[in-house]
Amino acid sequence: MKSYTPASEMFFRRIALSEKINLSDYVLSEDDEFMNANQRAYFRAKLIAWKNDILREARETLDHLAEESANHPDLADRASSETDRAIELRARDRQRKLISKIDAALQRIEDGTYGYCEETGEPIGLRRLDARPIATLSIEAQERHERREKVYRDE
């Protein structure tokens, strides 16, 4: 996951403060009750900030693509420009899918199912969630899933 910009960090803190949590001081602790109100507020703010960063980058890409739409007289320049455009659009499509995963994670926070493995129902683990807030499987379940996927791919 990429680092947050100062603007999104400010937004991140504002959301957290509205949830009565100070993210600059808040530290996730395995000793606390799993998915208590502070942890839910922390992950909600983190997911919203991440989503806002992605949306901001998408707007910047659209602006860049609109500026770049000029015809290039040179064939090599035109081909290079089209390749760059295709790469940007592919990246934006991946981020569009990521936004839907972020929205699903936010919905799980509201439902009270966030942080629990979809396969086993066990808690996912705060360090994993902090690194990958959209995770839906525990590390063990994810490893099993990847092994099964590899076996089917190798056949």
Short mmCIF file of N, CA and C in Angstrom, two decimals:
data_model
loop_
_atom_site.label_atom_id
_atom_site.label_comp_id
_atom_site.label_asym_id
_atom_site.label_seq_id
_atom_site.Cartn_x
_atom_site.Cartn_y
_atom_site.Cartn_z
N MET A 1 0.84 -1.17 0.00
CA MET A 1 0.00 0.00 0.00
C MET A 1 0.88 1.23 0.00
N LYS A 2 0.50 2.25 -0.75
CA LYS A 2 1.33 3.43 -0.86
C LYS A 2 1.16 4.33 0.36
N SER A 3 2.12 5.22 0.55
CA SER A 3 2.04 6.13 1.68
C SER A 3 1.02 7.23 1.37
N TYR A 4 0.51 7.85 2.42
CA TYR A 4 -0.50 8.88 2.26
C TYR A 4 0.15 10.23 2.05
N THR A 5 -0.51 11.08 1.30
CA THR A 5 -0.05 12.44 1.09
C THR A 5 -0.44 13.27 2.30
N PRO A 6 0.20 14.43 2.49
CA PRO A 6 -0.17 15.27 3.63
C PRO A 6 -1.65 15.65 3.63
N ALA A 7 -2.22 15.91 2.46
CA ALA A 7 -3.65 16.28 2.40
C ALA A 7 -4.53 15.13 2.87
N SER A 8 -4.22 13.91 2.42
CA SER A 8 -5.05 12.78 2.84
C SER A 8 -4.81 12.45 4.30
N GLU A 9 -3.58 12.69 4.79
CA GLU A 9 -3.28 12.46 6.19
C GLU A 9 -4.13 13.38 7.06
N MET A 10 -4.29 14.65 6.61
CA MET A 10 -5.12 15.59 7.34
C MET A 10 -6.58 15.11 7.34
N PHE A 11 -7.04 14.64 6.19
CA PHE A 11 -8.40 14.12 6.09
C PHE A 11 -8.56 12.91 7.00
N PHE A 12 -7.55 12.04 6.98
CA PHE A 12 -7.52 10.83 7.80
C PHE A 12 -7.68 11.20 9.28
N ARG A 13 -6.95 12.20 9.72
CA ARG A 13 -7.03 12.64 11.12
C ARG A 13 -8.39 13.26 11.42
N ARG A 14 -8.94 14.07 10.47
CA ARG A 14 -10.23 14.71 10.69
C ARG A 14 -11.32 13.67 10.87
N ILE A 15 -11.31 12.63 10.00
CA ILE A 15 -12.29 11.55 10.13
C ILE A 15 -12.12 10.87 11.49
N ALA A 16 -10.90 10.59 11.87
CA ALA A 16 -10.64 9.91 13.13
C ALA A 16 -11.09 10.76 14.30
N LEU A 17 -10.84 12.06 14.25
CA LEU A 17 -11.25 12.92 15.34
C LEU A 17 -12.76 12.95 15.47
N SER A 18 -13.45 12.86 14.32
CA SER A 18 -14.91 12.83 14.40
C SER A 18 -15.37 11.53 15.05
N GLU A 19 -14.50 10.51 15.01
CA GLU A 19 -14.81 9.23 15.66
C GLU A 19 -14.23 9.18 17.08
N LYS A 20 -13.70 10.33 17.55
CA LYS A 20 -13.11 10.44 18.87
C LYS A 20 -11.85 9.57 19.02
N ILE A 21 -11.01 9.58 17.99
CA ILE A 21 -9.76 8.85 18.03
C ILE A 21 -8.68 9.71 17.39
N ASN A 22 -7.52 9.79 18.02
CA ASN A 22 -6.41 10.56 17.49
C ASN A 22 -5.43 9.60 16.85
N LEU A 23 -5.40 9.56 15.52
CA LEU A 23 -4.58 8.59 14.82
C LEU A 23 -3.09 8.81 14.99
N SER A 24 -2.69 10.05 15.25
CA SER A 24 -1.26 10.28 15.43
C SER A 24 -0.77 9.64 16.72
N ASP A 25 -1.65 9.46 17.69
CA ASP A 25 -1.27 8.84 18.95
C ASP A 25 -1.76 7.39 19.06
N TYR A 26 -2.76 7.05 18.29
CA TYR A 26 -3.39 5.73 18.43
C TYR A 26 -2.49 4.63 17.89
N VAL A 27 -2.31 3.60 18.69
CA VAL A 27 -1.51 2.45 18.29
C VAL A 27 -2.39 1.20 18.43
N LEU A 28 -2.47 0.43 17.36
CA LEU A 28 -3.22 -0.83 17.43
C LEU A 28 -2.54 -1.75 18.44
N SER A 29 -3.33 -2.39 19.26
CA SER A 29 -2.77 -3.28 20.26
C SER A 29 -3.51 -4.61 20.26
N GLU A 30 -2.72 -5.68 20.24
CA GLU A 30 -3.30 -7.03 20.31
C GLU A 30 -3.94 -7.28 21.67
N ASP A 31 -3.59 -6.45 22.68
CA ASP A 31 -4.13 -6.63 24.03
C ASP A 31 -5.56 -6.12 24.15
N ASP A 32 -5.95 -5.20 23.28
CA ASP A 32 -7.31 -4.65 23.33
C ASP A 32 -8.31 -5.68 22.81
N GLU A 33 -9.57 -5.47 23.16
CA GLU A 33 -10.64 -6.30 22.62
C GLU A 33 -10.63 -6.15 21.10
N PHE A 34 -10.72 -7.28 20.38
CA PHE A 34 -10.63 -7.25 18.92
C PHE A 34 -11.81 -6.50 18.32
N MET A 35 -11.52 -5.61 17.41
CA MET A 35 -12.47 -4.76 16.69
C MET A 35 -13.35 -3.96 17.64
N ASN A 36 -12.69 -3.36 18.62
CA ASN A 36 -13.41 -2.43 19.50
C ASN A 36 -13.70 -1.14 18.73
N ALA A 37 -14.38 -0.21 19.34
CA ALA A 37 -14.81 1.02 18.66
C ALA A 37 -13.62 1.80 18.10
N ASN A 38 -12.53 1.89 18.85
CA ASN A 38 -11.35 2.63 18.38
C ASN A 38 -10.74 1.95 17.16
N GLN A 39 -10.65 0.64 17.16
CA GLN A 39 -10.09 -0.08 16.02
C GLN A 39 -10.98 0.07 14.79
N ARG A 40 -12.28 -0.01 14.98
CA ARG A 40 -13.19 0.19 13.85
C ARG A 40 -13.05 1.60 13.29
N ALA A 41 -12.96 2.60 14.17
CA ALA A 41 -12.80 3.98 13.73
C ALA A 41 -11.47 4.15 12.99
N TYR A 42 -10.43 3.52 13.50
CA TYR A 42 -9.10 3.60 12.87
C TYR A 42 -9.15 3.03 11.45
N PHE A 43 -9.70 1.83 11.31
CA PHE A 43 -9.75 1.21 9.99
C PHE A 43 -10.71 1.93 9.04
N ARG A 44 -11.82 2.44 9.56
CA ARG A 44 -12.74 3.21 8.72
C ARG A 44 -12.02 4.45 8.17
N ALA A 45 -11.33 5.18 9.03
CA ALA A 45 -10.60 6.38 8.59
C ALA A 45 -9.51 6.01 7.59
N LYS A 46 -8.81 4.93 7.84
CA LYS A 46 -7.73 4.50 6.95
C LYS A 46 -8.28 4.13 5.57
N LEU A 47 -9.38 3.41 5.54
CA LEU A 47 -10.00 3.01 4.27
C LEU A 47 -10.53 4.23 3.50
N ILE A 48 -11.16 5.15 4.21
CA ILE A 48 -11.70 6.35 3.55
C ILE A 48 -10.57 7.19 2.97
N ALA A 49 -9.49 7.35 3.72
CA ALA A 49 -8.35 8.12 3.21
C ALA A 49 -7.74 7.46 1.98
N TRP A 50 -7.63 6.14 2.01
CA TRP A 50 -7.09 5.39 0.88
C TRP A 50 -7.97 5.57 -0.36
N LYS A 51 -9.28 5.46 -0.15
CA LYS A 51 -10.22 5.63 -1.25
C LYS A 51 -10.13 7.05 -1.83
N ASN A 52 -10.04 8.05 -0.97
CA ASN A 52 -9.94 9.42 -1.44
C ASN A 52 -8.65 9.67 -2.22
N ASP A 53 -7.56 9.05 -1.80
CA ASP A 53 -6.30 9.14 -2.55
C ASP A 53 -6.48 8.56 -3.96
N ILE A 54 -7.12 7.42 -4.04
CA ILE A 54 -7.33 6.77 -5.34
C ILE A 54 -8.20 7.64 -6.24
N LEU A 55 -9.27 8.19 -5.67
CA LEU A 55 -10.16 9.05 -6.46
C LEU A 55 -9.44 10.31 -6.93
N ARG A 56 -8.60 10.89 -6.08
CA ARG A 56 -7.84 12.06 -6.47
C ARG A 56 -6.89 11.72 -7.62
N GLU A 57 -6.20 10.57 -7.51
CA GLU A 57 -5.31 10.16 -8.58
C GLU A 57 -6.06 9.90 -9.89
N ALA A 58 -7.27 9.38 -9.79
CA ALA A 58 -8.08 9.14 -10.99
C ALA A 58 -8.44 10.45 -11.66
N ARG A 59 -8.80 11.46 -10.86
CA ARG A 59 -9.11 12.77 -11.43
C ARG A 59 -7.88 13.36 -12.12
N GLU A 60 -6.71 13.20 -11.49
CA GLU A 60 -5.47 13.70 -12.09
C GLU A 60 -5.19 12.99 -13.41
N THR A 61 -5.45 11.69 -13.45
CA THR A 61 -5.24 10.93 -14.68
C THR A 61 -6.17 11.41 -15.78
N LEU A 62 -7.43 11.64 -15.44
CA LEU A 62 -8.37 12.14 -16.45
C LEU A 62 -7.95 13.50 -16.98
N ASP A 63 -7.49 14.36 -16.08
CA ASP A 63 -7.01 15.67 -16.52
C ASP A 63 -5.80 15.52 -17.44
N HIS A 64 -4.89 14.63 -17.07
CA HIS A 64 -3.69 14.39 -17.88
C HIS A 64 -4.06 13.82 -19.25
N LEU A 65 -4.99 12.86 -19.27
CA LEU A 65 -5.40 12.27 -20.54
C LEU A 65 -6.10 13.29 -21.44
N ALA A 66 -6.85 14.20 -20.85
CA ALA A 66 -7.53 15.24 -21.63
C ALA A 66 -6.50 16.19 -22.25
N GLU A 67 -5.46 16.52 -21.49
CA GLU A 67 -4.40 17.39 -22.01
C GLU A 67 -3.59 16.68 -23.09
N GLU A 68 -3.42 15.39 -22.95
CA GLU A 68 -2.54 14.61 -23.82
C GLU A 68 -3.23 14.16 -25.09
N SER A 69 -4.47 14.53 -25.30
CA SER A 69 -5.22 14.01 -26.43
C SER A 69 -4.81 14.61 -27.78
N ALA A 70 -3.79 15.44 -27.78
CA ALA A 70 -3.34 16.05 -29.04
C ALA A 70 -2.78 14.99 -29.99
N ASN A 71 -3.02 15.20 -31.29
CA ASN A 71 -2.47 14.29 -32.30
C ASN A 71 -0.98 14.54 -32.45
N HIS A 72 -0.22 13.48 -32.49
CA HIS A 72 1.22 13.57 -32.70
C HIS A 72 1.50 13.26 -34.16
N PRO A 73 2.18 14.17 -34.86
CA PRO A 73 2.48 13.92 -36.27
C PRO A 73 3.44 12.75 -36.47
N ASP A 74 4.32 12.54 -35.53
CA ASP A 74 5.30 11.46 -35.66
C ASP A 74 4.67 10.14 -35.20
N LEU A 75 4.81 9.09 -36.02
CA LEU A 75 4.23 7.79 -35.70
C LEU A 75 4.78 7.21 -34.39
N ALA A 76 6.06 7.36 -34.16
CA ALA A 76 6.67 6.84 -32.93
C ALA A 76 6.12 7.56 -31.71
N ASP A 77 5.96 8.88 -31.80
CA ASP A 77 5.39 9.64 -30.68
C ASP A 77 3.95 9.21 -30.42
N ARG A 78 3.19 9.02 -31.48
CA ARG A 78 1.80 8.60 -31.35
C ARG A 78 1.70 7.22 -30.71
N ALA A 79 2.56 6.30 -31.15
CA ALA A 79 2.56 4.94 -30.59
C ALA A 79 2.94 4.97 -29.12
N SER A 80 3.94 5.76 -28.79
CA SER A 80 4.37 5.89 -27.40
C SER A 80 3.25 6.47 -26.54
N SER A 81 2.60 7.48 -27.06
CA SER A 81 1.50 8.11 -26.34
C SER A 81 0.35 7.13 -26.12
N GLU A 82 0.02 6.35 -27.13
CA GLU A 82 -1.06 5.36 -27.01
C GLU A 82 -0.71 4.27 -25.99
N THR A 83 0.55 3.86 -25.98
CA THR A 83 1.00 2.85 -25.01
C THR A 83 0.88 3.40 -23.59
N ASP A 84 1.35 4.63 -23.40
CA ASP A 84 1.24 5.27 -22.09
C ASP A 84 -0.22 5.38 -21.65
N ARG A 85 -1.07 5.74 -22.58
CA ARG A 85 -2.51 5.89 -22.30
C ARG A 85 -3.11 4.54 -21.89
N ALA A 86 -2.75 3.47 -22.59
CA ALA A 86 -3.27 2.14 -22.27
C ALA A 86 -2.81 1.69 -20.88
N ILE A 87 -1.56 1.96 -20.57
CA ILE A 87 -1.04 1.60 -19.24
C ILE A 87 -1.78 2.36 -18.15
N GLU A 88 -1.98 3.66 -18.35
CA GLU A 88 -2.72 4.48 -17.37
C GLU A 88 -4.14 3.96 -17.18
N LEU A 89 -4.81 3.65 -18.27
CA LEU A 89 -6.19 3.17 -18.18
C LEU A 89 -6.26 1.81 -17.49
N ARG A 90 -5.29 0.95 -17.75
CA ARG A 90 -5.25 -0.34 -17.07
C ARG A 90 -5.05 -0.16 -15.57
N ALA A 91 -4.15 0.76 -15.21
CA ALA A 91 -3.92 1.04 -13.79
C ALA A 91 -5.18 1.59 -13.14
N ARG A 92 -5.88 2.48 -13.80
CA ARG A 92 -7.11 3.04 -13.26
C ARG A 92 -8.19 1.97 -13.10
N ASP A 93 -8.22 1.01 -14.04
CA ASP A 93 -9.20 -0.06 -13.93
C ASP A 93 -8.91 -0.92 -12.69
N ARG A 94 -7.64 -1.19 -12.43
CA ARG A 94 -7.27 -1.94 -11.22
C ARG A 94 -7.68 -1.16 -9.98
N GLN A 95 -7.49 0.16 -10.03
CA GLN A 95 -7.86 0.97 -8.88
C GLN A 95 -9.38 1.06 -8.71
N ARG A 96 -10.11 1.01 -9.82
CA ARG A 96 -11.57 0.99 -9.74
C ARG A 96 -12.02 -0.27 -8.99
N LYS A 97 -11.38 -1.39 -9.30
CA LYS A 97 -11.70 -2.64 -8.59
C LYS A 97 -11.31 -2.55 -7.12
N LEU A 98 -10.21 -1.87 -6.84
CA LEU A 98 -9.76 -1.69 -5.47
C LEU A 98 -10.77 -0.85 -4.68
N ILE A 99 -11.35 0.15 -5.32
CA ILE A 99 -12.36 0.97 -4.65
C ILE A 99 -13.56 0.12 -4.25
N SER A 100 -13.95 -0.82 -5.10
CA SER A 100 -15.09 -1.67 -4.73
C SER A 100 -14.72 -2.55 -3.53
N LYS A 101 -13.46 -2.97 -3.44
CA LYS A 101 -13.02 -3.75 -2.27
C LYS A 101 -12.99 -2.88 -1.01
N ILE A 102 -12.59 -1.63 -1.18
CA ILE A 102 -12.59 -0.70 -0.04
C ILE A 102 -14.03 -0.46 0.42
N ASP A 103 -14.94 -0.25 -0.52
CA ASP A 103 -16.35 -0.06 -0.17
C ASP A 103 -16.91 -1.29 0.55
N ALA A 104 -16.52 -2.48 0.09
CA ALA A 104 -16.97 -3.71 0.75
C ALA A 104 -16.42 -3.79 2.17
N ALA A 105 -15.16 -3.38 2.36
CA ALA A 105 -14.57 -3.38 3.70
C ALA A 105 -15.30 -2.39 4.61
N LEU A 106 -15.62 -1.21 4.08
CA LEU A 106 -16.37 -0.24 4.87
C LEU A 106 -17.74 -0.79 5.25
N GLN A 107 -18.36 -1.51 4.33
CA GLN A 107 -19.66 -2.11 4.63
C GLN A 107 -19.52 -3.18 5.72
N ARG A 108 -18.43 -3.95 5.67
CA ARG A 108 -18.19 -4.97 6.71
C ARG A 108 -17.98 -4.32 8.07
N ILE A 109 -17.36 -3.12 8.09
CA ILE A 109 -17.22 -2.40 9.36
C ILE A 109 -18.60 -2.07 9.91
N GLU A 110 -19.47 -1.59 9.03
CA GLU A 110 -20.84 -1.25 9.46
C GLU A 110 -21.61 -2.49 9.92
N ASP A 111 -21.39 -3.63 9.23
CA ASP A 111 -22.10 -4.87 9.55
C ASP A 111 -21.55 -5.55 10.80
N GLY A 112 -20.34 -5.17 11.21
CA GLY A 112 -19.71 -5.82 12.35
C GLY A 112 -18.95 -7.09 11.97
N THR A 113 -18.73 -7.32 10.68
CA THR A 113 -18.01 -8.52 10.25
C THR A 113 -16.58 -8.21 9.83
N TYR A 114 -16.19 -6.94 9.86
CA TYR A 114 -14.85 -6.55 9.45
C TYR A 114 -13.80 -7.14 10.40
N GLY A 115 -12.73 -7.64 9.82
CA GLY A 115 -11.63 -8.15 10.63
C GLY A 115 -11.72 -9.64 10.91
N TYR A 116 -12.78 -10.28 10.44
CA TYR A 116 -12.95 -11.71 10.65
C TYR A 116 -12.82 -12.44 9.32
N CYS A 117 -12.12 -13.55 9.33
CA CYS A 117 -11.86 -14.34 8.13
C CYS A 117 -13.17 -14.86 7.54
N GLU A 118 -13.34 -14.67 6.25
CA GLU A 118 -14.56 -15.15 5.58
C GLU A 118 -14.62 -16.67 5.54
N GLU A 119 -13.47 -17.31 5.60
CA GLU A 119 -13.42 -18.76 5.51
C GLU A 119 -13.58 -19.44 6.86
N THR A 120 -12.89 -18.92 7.89
CA THR A 120 -12.88 -19.59 9.18
C THR A 120 -13.68 -18.87 10.26
N GLY A 121 -13.93 -17.58 10.06
CA GLY A 121 -14.63 -16.80 11.07
C GLY A 121 -13.73 -16.32 12.19
N GLU A 122 -12.46 -16.68 12.15
CA GLU A 122 -11.49 -16.26 13.16
C GLU A 122 -11.03 -14.83 12.88
N PRO A 123 -10.55 -14.12 13.93
CA PRO A 123 -9.99 -12.78 13.69
C PRO A 123 -8.79 -12.84 12.74
N ILE A 124 -8.70 -11.86 11.86
CA ILE A 124 -7.64 -11.84 10.85
C ILE A 124 -6.30 -11.43 11.44
N GLY A 125 -6.26 -10.57 12.37
CA GLY A 125 -4.99 -10.11 12.94
C GLY A 125 -4.77 -8.65 12.59
N LEU A 126 -4.47 -7.87 13.60
CA LEU A 126 -4.37 -6.42 13.41
C LEU A 126 -3.22 -6.02 12.50
N ARG A 127 -2.08 -6.69 12.60
CA ARG A 127 -0.94 -6.32 11.75
C ARG A 127 -1.28 -6.57 10.28
N ARG A 128 -1.94 -7.67 9.99
CA ARG A 128 -2.34 -7.95 8.60
C ARG A 128 -3.35 -6.91 8.11
N LEU A 129 -4.32 -6.59 8.94
CA LEU A 129 -5.33 -5.59 8.56
C LEU A 129 -4.71 -4.21 8.40
N ASP A 130 -3.74 -3.89 9.23
CA ASP A 130 -3.08 -2.60 9.11
C ASP A 130 -2.30 -2.51 7.80
N ALA A 131 -1.67 -3.61 7.41
CA ALA A 131 -0.92 -3.65 6.15
C ALA A 131 -1.84 -3.75 4.94
N ARG A 132 -2.94 -4.48 5.08
CA ARG A 132 -3.87 -4.72 3.97
C ARG A 132 -5.30 -4.60 4.50
N PRO A 133 -5.80 -3.35 4.65
CA PRO A 133 -7.10 -3.15 5.29
C PRO A 133 -8.28 -3.80 4.57
N ILE A 134 -8.10 -4.24 3.33
CA ILE A 134 -9.20 -4.87 2.61
C ILE A 134 -9.15 -6.39 2.71
N ALA A 135 -8.23 -6.92 3.51
CA ALA A 135 -8.08 -8.37 3.65
C ALA A 135 -9.38 -9.00 4.13
N THR A 136 -9.71 -10.14 3.54
CA THR A 136 -10.92 -10.87 3.95
C THR A 136 -10.58 -12.25 4.49
N LEU A 137 -9.31 -12.64 4.36
CA LEU A 137 -8.88 -13.96 4.83
C LEU A 137 -7.72 -13.80 5.80
N SER A 138 -7.65 -14.70 6.79
CA SER A 138 -6.50 -14.73 7.68
C SER A 138 -5.28 -15.17 6.88
N ILE A 139 -4.11 -15.01 7.43
CA ILE A 139 -2.90 -15.41 6.72
C ILE A 139 -2.95 -16.89 6.36
N GLU A 140 -3.38 -17.72 7.30
CA GLU A 140 -3.43 -19.16 7.05
C GLU A 140 -4.42 -19.49 5.94
N ALA A 141 -5.59 -18.89 5.99
CA ALA A 141 -6.60 -19.14 4.95
C ALA A 141 -6.12 -18.61 3.60
N GLN A 142 -5.44 -17.47 3.59
CA GLN A 142 -4.91 -16.91 2.35
C GLN A 142 -3.85 -17.83 1.76
N GLU A 143 -2.98 -18.39 2.61
CA GLU A 143 -1.96 -19.32 2.12
C GLU A 143 -2.59 -20.57 1.54
N ARG A 144 -3.63 -21.10 2.19
CA ARG A 144 -4.34 -22.27 1.65
C ARG A 144 -4.96 -21.93 0.29
N HIS A 145 -5.56 -20.77 0.22
CA HIS A 145 -6.19 -20.32 -1.02
C HIS A 145 -5.15 -20.22 -2.14
N GLU A 146 -4.01 -19.65 -1.84
CA GLU A 146 -2.96 -19.49 -2.85
C GLU A 146 -2.37 -20.84 -3.26
N ARG A 147 -2.24 -21.78 -2.31
CA ARG A 147 -1.75 -23.13 -2.67
C ARG A 147 -2.74 -23.82 -3.60
N ARG A 148 -4.03 -23.74 -3.28
CA ARG A 148 -5.05 -24.35 -4.15
C ARG A 148 -5.02 -23.72 -5.53
N GLU A 149 -4.89 -22.40 -5.56
CA GLU A 149 -4.84 -21.69 -6.83
C GLU A 149 -3.63 -22.14 -7.66
N LYS A 150 -2.50 -22.31 -7.00
CA LYS A 150 -1.28 -22.74 -7.69
C LYS A 150 -1.43 -24.16 -8.23
N VAL A 151 -2.04 -25.04 -7.46
CA VAL A 151 -2.25 -26.43 -7.90
C VAL A 151 -3.12 -26.45 -9.15
N TYR A 152 -4.21 -25.68 -9.13
CA TYR A 152 -5.10 -25.67 -10.30
C TYR A 152 -4.46 -25.03 -11.50
N ARG A 153 -3.60 -24.04 -11.26
CA ARG A 153 -2.92 -23.37 -12.35
C ARG A 153 -1.87 -24.29 -12.99
N ASP A 154 -1.23 -25.13 -12.17
CA ASP A 154 -0.19 -26.03 -12.66
C ASP A 154 -0.75 -27.22 -13.43
N GLU A 155 -2.03 -27.53 -13.24
CA GLU A 155 -2.62 -28.70 -13.90
C GLU A 155 -2.91 -28.46 -15.36
#
